[in-house]
Short mmCIF file of C-alpha atoms in Angstrom, two decimals:
data_model
loop_
_atom_site.label_atom_id
_atom_site.label_comp_id
_atom_site.label_asym_id
_atom_site.label_seq_id
_atom_site.Cartn_x
_atom_site.Cartn_y
_atom_site.Cartn_z
CA MET A 1 -59.48 -79.14 -72.62
CA ALA A 2 -61.98 -79.55 -75.78
CA GLN A 3 -65.58 -79.89 -74.48
CA THR A 4 -67.32 -83.26 -75.39
CA ARG A 5 -70.43 -84.78 -74.50
CA PHE A 6 -68.48 -87.03 -71.84
CA ALA A 7 -69.58 -86.96 -68.78
CA PRO A 8 -67.47 -84.21 -66.76
CA ASP A 9 -66.00 -85.66 -63.40
CA ARG A 10 -64.90 -83.00 -61.06
CA GLY A 11 -63.51 -85.68 -58.56
CA LEU A 12 -61.14 -86.70 -61.36
CA THR A 13 -60.08 -82.97 -62.14
CA SER A 14 -59.52 -82.46 -58.55
CA ARG A 15 -57.11 -85.65 -58.24
CA MET A 16 -55.45 -84.62 -61.32
CA VAL A 17 -54.55 -81.39 -60.00
CA THR A 18 -53.56 -82.43 -56.43
CA THR A 19 -51.26 -85.13 -58.07
CA MET A 20 -49.55 -83.09 -60.35
CA PHE A 21 -49.45 -80.51 -57.25
CA PHE A 22 -47.42 -83.16 -55.21
CA ILE A 23 -45.69 -84.18 -58.43
CA GLY A 24 -44.48 -80.74 -58.67
CA LEU A 25 -43.44 -80.61 -55.36
CA LEU A 26 -41.49 -83.37 -55.46
CA TYR A 27 -39.58 -82.54 -58.32
CA VAL A 28 -38.71 -79.02 -56.40
CA VAL A 29 -37.50 -81.06 -53.87
CA VAL A 30 -34.96 -83.34 -56.08
CA VAL A 31 -34.02 -80.51 -57.96
CA GLY A 32 -32.79 -78.99 -54.48
CA VAL A 33 -30.76 -81.88 -53.47
CA LEU A 34 -29.14 -82.05 -56.81
CA VAL A 35 -28.45 -78.29 -56.61
CA VAL A 36 -26.70 -78.89 -53.05
CA LEU A 37 -24.88 -82.59 -53.42
CA LEU A 38 -24.27 -82.65 -57.23
CA LYS A 39 -22.51 -79.17 -57.67
CA GLY A 40 -21.64 -78.69 -61.52
CA ALA A 41 -23.08 -82.32 -62.35
CA TRP A 42 -26.64 -81.38 -61.78
CA VAL A 43 -26.53 -79.21 -64.68
CA VAL A 44 -26.06 -81.98 -67.17
CA VAL A 45 -28.37 -83.87 -65.46
CA LEU A 46 -31.00 -81.96 -65.66
CA LEU A 47 -30.46 -81.29 -68.93
CA ILE A 48 -30.69 -84.99 -69.86
CA ALA A 49 -33.83 -84.97 -67.78
CA GLY A 50 -35.63 -82.37 -69.31
CA ALA A 51 -34.96 -83.84 -72.65
CA LEU A 52 -36.48 -87.19 -71.41
CA PHE A 53 -39.44 -85.47 -70.33
CA VAL A 54 -40.09 -83.94 -73.44
CA ALA A 55 -39.71 -86.77 -75.56
CA GLN A 56 -41.81 -89.05 -73.06
CA PHE A 57 -44.64 -86.42 -73.41
CA TRP A 58 -44.39 -85.46 -76.91
CA PHE A 59 -43.38 -88.85 -78.22
CA SER A 60 -45.79 -90.82 -75.68
CA ASP A 61 -48.29 -92.38 -77.78
CA ARG A 62 -45.51 -93.72 -80.46
CA ILE A 63 -43.73 -95.04 -77.53
CA ALA A 64 -47.06 -96.77 -76.02
CA ALA A 65 -47.94 -98.03 -79.37
CA PHE A 66 -44.58 -99.58 -80.32
CA SER A 67 -43.84 -100.87 -76.69
CA MET A 68 -47.04 -102.67 -77.23
CA GLY A 69 -47.16 -104.07 -80.47
CA ALA A 70 -49.95 -101.66 -82.07
CA ARG A 71 -50.19 -101.03 -85.39
CA GLU A 72 -52.70 -98.35 -87.15
CA VAL A 73 -54.86 -99.65 -89.14
CA THR A 74 -56.97 -98.24 -91.86
CA PRO A 75 -60.70 -98.27 -92.09
CA GLU A 76 -60.29 -100.97 -95.28
CA GLN A 77 -58.28 -102.98 -92.92
CA ALA A 78 -60.55 -102.68 -89.64
CA PRO A 79 -64.15 -101.63 -90.77
CA GLU A 80 -66.02 -102.98 -87.71
CA LEU A 81 -63.46 -101.09 -85.31
CA HIS A 82 -62.99 -97.94 -87.28
CA GLY A 83 -67.20 -97.82 -87.62
CA ALA A 84 -67.32 -98.23 -84.02
CA VAL A 85 -64.70 -95.40 -83.04
CA ASP A 86 -66.39 -93.07 -85.47
CA ARG A 87 -69.81 -93.83 -83.83
CA LEU A 88 -68.80 -93.06 -80.62
CA CYS A 89 -67.09 -89.81 -81.65
CA ALA A 90 -69.56 -88.49 -83.47
CA LEU A 91 -71.99 -89.53 -80.18
CA ALA A 92 -69.35 -87.63 -77.97
CA ASP A 93 -68.52 -84.76 -80.48
CA MET A 94 -64.81 -85.07 -80.11
CA PRO A 95 -61.92 -85.61 -82.96
CA LYS A 96 -61.49 -89.17 -84.05
CA PRO A 97 -58.29 -90.47 -82.72
CA ARG A 98 -56.05 -93.02 -84.73
CA VAL A 99 -57.22 -96.18 -84.58
CA ALA A 100 -54.79 -99.17 -83.60
CA ILE A 101 -54.62 -103.38 -83.32
CA ALA A 102 -52.27 -104.64 -81.47
CA GLU A 103 -51.87 -108.66 -82.06
CA SER A 104 -52.06 -110.32 -78.87
CA ASP A 105 -54.30 -112.54 -77.17
CA VAL A 106 -54.73 -111.18 -74.00
CA PRO A 107 -58.06 -109.45 -74.56
CA ASN A 108 -57.60 -105.79 -73.90
CA ALA A 109 -57.41 -101.99 -75.04
CA PHE A 110 -55.71 -98.65 -74.13
CA ALA A 111 -55.57 -95.44 -75.35
CA THR A 112 -52.73 -93.07 -75.46
CA GLY A 113 -51.96 -89.12 -76.66
CA ARG A 114 -51.33 -86.04 -75.05
CA ASN A 115 -54.26 -84.59 -76.28
CA GLN A 116 -57.67 -85.28 -78.33
CA LYS A 117 -55.73 -84.28 -81.66
CA ASN A 118 -52.71 -86.59 -81.01
CA SER A 119 -54.40 -89.51 -79.92
CA MET A 120 -54.70 -93.20 -80.84
CA VAL A 121 -57.43 -95.81 -79.27
CA CYS A 122 -56.10 -99.76 -79.67
CA ALA A 123 -57.64 -102.73 -79.44
CA THR A 124 -55.99 -106.11 -78.91
CA THR A 125 -56.87 -109.21 -81.46
CA GLY A 126 -57.85 -111.19 -78.69
CA LEU A 127 -60.76 -108.20 -77.39
CA LEU A 128 -62.07 -108.06 -80.99
CA ARG A 129 -62.60 -111.86 -81.22
CA ARG A 130 -64.11 -112.34 -77.93
CA LEU A 131 -66.59 -108.93 -77.61
CA GLU A 132 -69.89 -108.47 -79.45
CA PRO A 133 -70.43 -104.99 -80.96
CA GLU A 134 -71.96 -103.36 -78.13
CA GLU A 135 -69.47 -104.80 -75.37
CA LEU A 136 -66.26 -103.86 -77.66
CA GLU A 137 -68.69 -99.62 -78.09
CA GLY A 138 -68.73 -99.99 -74.69
CA VAL A 139 -64.89 -100.64 -74.24
CA LEU A 140 -63.78 -98.16 -76.72
CA ALA A 141 -66.09 -95.58 -74.91
CA HIS A 142 -64.55 -95.95 -71.75
CA GLU A 143 -60.77 -95.50 -73.63
CA LEU A 144 -61.83 -92.58 -75.60
CA SER A 145 -63.13 -90.89 -72.26
CA HIS A 146 -59.69 -91.21 -70.99
CA VAL A 147 -58.56 -88.97 -74.47
CA ALA A 148 -61.32 -86.43 -73.44
CA HIS A 149 -60.42 -85.92 -69.95
CA ARG A 150 -57.25 -85.64 -70.71
CA ASP A 151 -56.04 -88.16 -67.56
CA VAL A 152 -53.62 -90.21 -69.94
CA ALA A 153 -51.48 -87.25 -70.56
CA VAL A 154 -51.46 -86.58 -66.68
CA MET A 155 -50.50 -90.15 -66.19
CA THR A 156 -47.54 -89.78 -68.65
CA ILE A 157 -46.00 -86.50 -66.76
CA ALA A 158 -46.99 -88.01 -63.30
CA SER A 159 -44.73 -91.59 -63.93
CA PHE A 160 -41.99 -89.62 -65.21
CA LEU A 161 -40.49 -88.52 -61.77
CA GLY A 162 -40.34 -92.29 -60.87
CA VAL A 163 -38.21 -92.68 -63.80
CA LEU A 164 -36.02 -89.03 -63.06
CA ALA A 165 -35.71 -90.53 -59.56
CA GLY A 166 -33.77 -93.61 -61.16
CA ILE A 167 -31.61 -91.48 -63.19
CA ILE A 168 -30.85 -89.44 -60.18
CA THR A 169 -29.16 -92.18 -58.28
CA ARG A 170 -27.01 -93.17 -61.22
CA ALA A 171 -26.01 -89.99 -62.06
CA ALA A 172 -24.97 -89.72 -58.21
CA LEU A 173 -22.68 -92.52 -58.83
CA TRP A 174 -21.47 -91.63 -62.27
CA SER A 175 -20.38 -88.46 -61.40
CA GLY A 176 -17.65 -89.69 -58.87
CA VAL A 177 -19.20 -88.56 -55.67
CA GLY A 178 -17.84 -90.33 -52.73
CA ARG A 179 -14.73 -91.20 -54.84
CA ASN A 180 -13.10 -88.33 -53.10
CA ASN A 181 -11.40 -88.99 -50.03
CA ARG A 182 -10.80 -85.28 -49.22
CA ASP A 183 -14.52 -85.10 -49.36
CA GLN A 184 -15.63 -86.19 -45.66
CA ASN A 185 -19.55 -85.59 -46.58
CA ALA A 186 -19.25 -87.42 -50.02
CA ALA A 187 -20.57 -90.71 -48.40
CA ILE A 188 -23.50 -89.34 -47.01
CA ALA A 189 -24.10 -87.20 -49.85
CA VAL A 190 -24.53 -90.58 -51.75
CA LEU A 191 -26.74 -92.13 -49.21
CA ILE A 192 -28.52 -88.96 -48.94
CA VAL A 193 -29.33 -88.67 -52.76
CA THR A 194 -30.06 -92.35 -53.09
CA ALA A 195 -32.58 -92.21 -49.98
CA VAL A 196 -34.52 -89.13 -51.71
CA SER A 197 -34.35 -91.02 -55.09
CA VAL A 198 -36.04 -93.91 -53.61
CA VAL A 199 -38.50 -91.84 -51.86
CA VAL A 200 -39.07 -89.73 -54.34
CA TYR A 201 -39.99 -92.85 -56.42
CA ALA A 202 -42.00 -94.31 -53.68
CA ILE A 203 -44.61 -91.49 -53.34
CA SER A 204 -44.94 -90.99 -57.29
CA PHE A 205 -45.38 -94.45 -57.37
CA LEU A 206 -48.12 -94.49 -55.09
CA LEU A 207 -49.85 -91.09 -56.40
CA THR A 208 -50.16 -92.43 -59.72
CA ARG A 209 -51.80 -95.76 -58.69
CA LEU A 210 -54.23 -93.75 -56.41
CA LEU A 211 -54.99 -92.04 -59.62
CA SER A 212 -55.19 -94.59 -61.81
CA ARG A 213 -57.59 -96.56 -59.79
CA TYR A 214 -60.15 -93.57 -59.78
CA ARG A 215 -59.53 -92.61 -63.36
CA GLU A 216 -60.88 -96.10 -64.14
CA LEU A 217 -63.92 -95.96 -62.16
CA SER A 218 -64.24 -92.54 -63.62
CA ALA A 219 -63.78 -93.95 -67.52
CA ASP A 220 -66.29 -96.62 -66.70
CA ARG A 221 -69.05 -94.23 -65.62
CA ALA A 222 -68.44 -91.90 -68.65
CA ALA A 223 -68.60 -94.73 -71.17
CA ALA A 224 -71.70 -95.81 -69.34
CA LEU A 225 -73.48 -92.58 -69.35
CA LEU A 226 -72.42 -91.89 -73.45
CA THR A 227 -73.71 -94.98 -74.92
CA GLY A 228 -76.54 -95.43 -72.27
CA ARG A 229 -75.92 -98.98 -72.37
CA PRO A 230 -73.94 -99.75 -68.79
CA SER A 231 -74.96 -103.46 -69.25
CA ALA A 232 -72.92 -103.72 -72.14
CA LEU A 233 -69.73 -102.75 -70.76
CA ALA A 234 -70.39 -104.38 -67.92
CA ALA A 235 -70.61 -107.76 -69.68
CA ALA A 236 -67.40 -107.01 -71.67
CA LEU A 237 -65.63 -106.05 -67.59
CA THR A 238 -66.97 -109.48 -66.72
CA LYS A 239 -65.82 -111.25 -69.89
CA VAL A 240 -62.69 -109.74 -70.34
CA THR A 241 -61.65 -110.24 -66.83
CA GLY A 242 -62.73 -113.84 -67.06
CA GLN A 243 -60.59 -114.42 -70.37
CA ILE A 244 -57.60 -112.85 -68.82
CA ALA A 245 -57.53 -115.27 -65.96
CA ARG A 246 -56.86 -118.09 -68.67
CA ILE A 247 -53.98 -116.69 -70.83
CA PRO A 248 -51.02 -118.28 -69.62
CA THR A 249 -48.70 -116.62 -67.14
CA GLU A 250 -45.77 -115.64 -69.81
CA ASP A 251 -48.13 -113.73 -71.99
CA LEU A 252 -49.44 -111.88 -68.63
CA ARG A 253 -46.50 -111.04 -67.66
CA LYS A 254 -45.52 -109.36 -70.50
CA ALA A 255 -48.49 -107.61 -70.51
CA GLN A 256 -48.26 -106.29 -66.58
CA PRO A 257 -45.59 -103.24 -67.28
CA PHE A 258 -48.74 -101.62 -69.24
CA ASN A 259 -51.67 -102.29 -66.87
CA ALA A 260 -51.78 -98.25 -66.20
CA PHE A 261 -52.62 -97.94 -69.80
CA TYR A 262 -55.49 -101.23 -69.93
CA PHE A 263 -59.18 -101.48 -70.03
CA ALA A 264 -58.61 -104.10 -67.32
CA PRO A 265 -55.34 -105.24 -65.58
CA ALA A 266 -53.15 -108.06 -66.72
CA PHE A 267 -52.17 -109.88 -63.52
CA ASN A 268 -51.50 -113.29 -61.75
CA LYS A 269 -54.08 -113.94 -59.04
CA GLU A 270 -51.61 -115.16 -56.11
CA SER A 271 -49.65 -112.06 -56.79
CA PHE A 272 -52.31 -109.27 -57.13
CA ASN A 273 -52.20 -106.77 -54.71
CA ARG A 274 -55.08 -104.22 -54.03
CA LEU A 275 -52.99 -101.36 -52.91
CA LEU A 276 -50.59 -101.45 -55.26
CA SER A 277 -53.22 -102.34 -57.98
CA SER A 278 -53.53 -100.08 -61.15
CA HIS A 279 -57.14 -100.85 -61.35
CA PRO A 280 -59.87 -100.92 -59.20
CA THR A 281 -61.86 -104.52 -58.34
CA LEU A 282 -64.39 -105.83 -61.08
CA GLU A 283 -66.64 -105.65 -57.89
CA GLN A 284 -66.04 -102.21 -57.79
CA ARG A 285 -66.65 -101.59 -61.46
CA LEU A 286 -69.32 -103.62 -61.63
CA ASP A 287 -71.60 -102.01 -58.60
CA GLN A 288 -70.98 -98.74 -60.14
CA LEU A 289 -72.27 -99.86 -63.91
CA GLY A 290 -75.28 -101.25 -61.51
CA ARG A 291 -75.91 -98.11 -60.08
CA ILE A 292 -75.95 -96.29 -63.09
CA ALA A 293 -78.16 -98.65 -65.27
CA ALA A 294 -80.66 -97.98 -61.86
CA GLU A 295 -80.24 -94.59 -62.73
CA LEU A 296 -81.04 -95.03 -66.48
CA GLY A 297 -83.80 -97.05 -65.83
CA ARG A 298 -81.84 -99.66 -67.50
CA PRO A 299 -81.89 -103.41 -66.82
#
């Protein structure tokens, strides 16, 4: 990883390594089950899964941008946004990512990309309308830290196994396992494949959620230390969270699938579950920023 001036986080690094280890272990288990149960069909399944993995990893930024309605903008089209990104990249000593805007009233931002040279940072129009310049820089610094720490790429890889688990289930059914009456163990094989896929999906989901919550706290800390203005980031968090609560439910539902990428989660208070959340609570984030402000001697 290219060095930047963002504060390193050994806790984040160890969690990313641990997550990838267990995701890899799960992948080995899945491959073993495929080899034993799907016989000749497993080669086709692995080829398809491998192609999807490569496509998701190499084109994750474009996929995310398209899915969230982001459009790349030039410095002439968005001078203030580009100016903020320019200042932060110079301060962090990192390459400037592509800059985009998403037409959405939900105030939020996200970053994506497999490395610093192939990254993008995006802000919604709702965020740009609501934040003061210092608050916007705090949010952008948070997103840039995800790129610098490469946790965006890890999240992309880690989430893939859940997709693969679904593919395995469909492939087992499509391949005709269980339709041959001469195979006395066919029905059991189908149940095993389905059960393994469900378990793999559940474990990968929990692993990515645990990593996602920690990486948000890490990004808050890195952004606050880089800018030296934890209070501005805290103000942005409070404002964004409060404004999201006023957004129509239909708009929030459209944004919910991308919560793991966003600066703050889009959710309905009634259905929000802390265990399944992709982000730490607002109280946890503000408490950490308060401690950083005390360390820096800032109000």
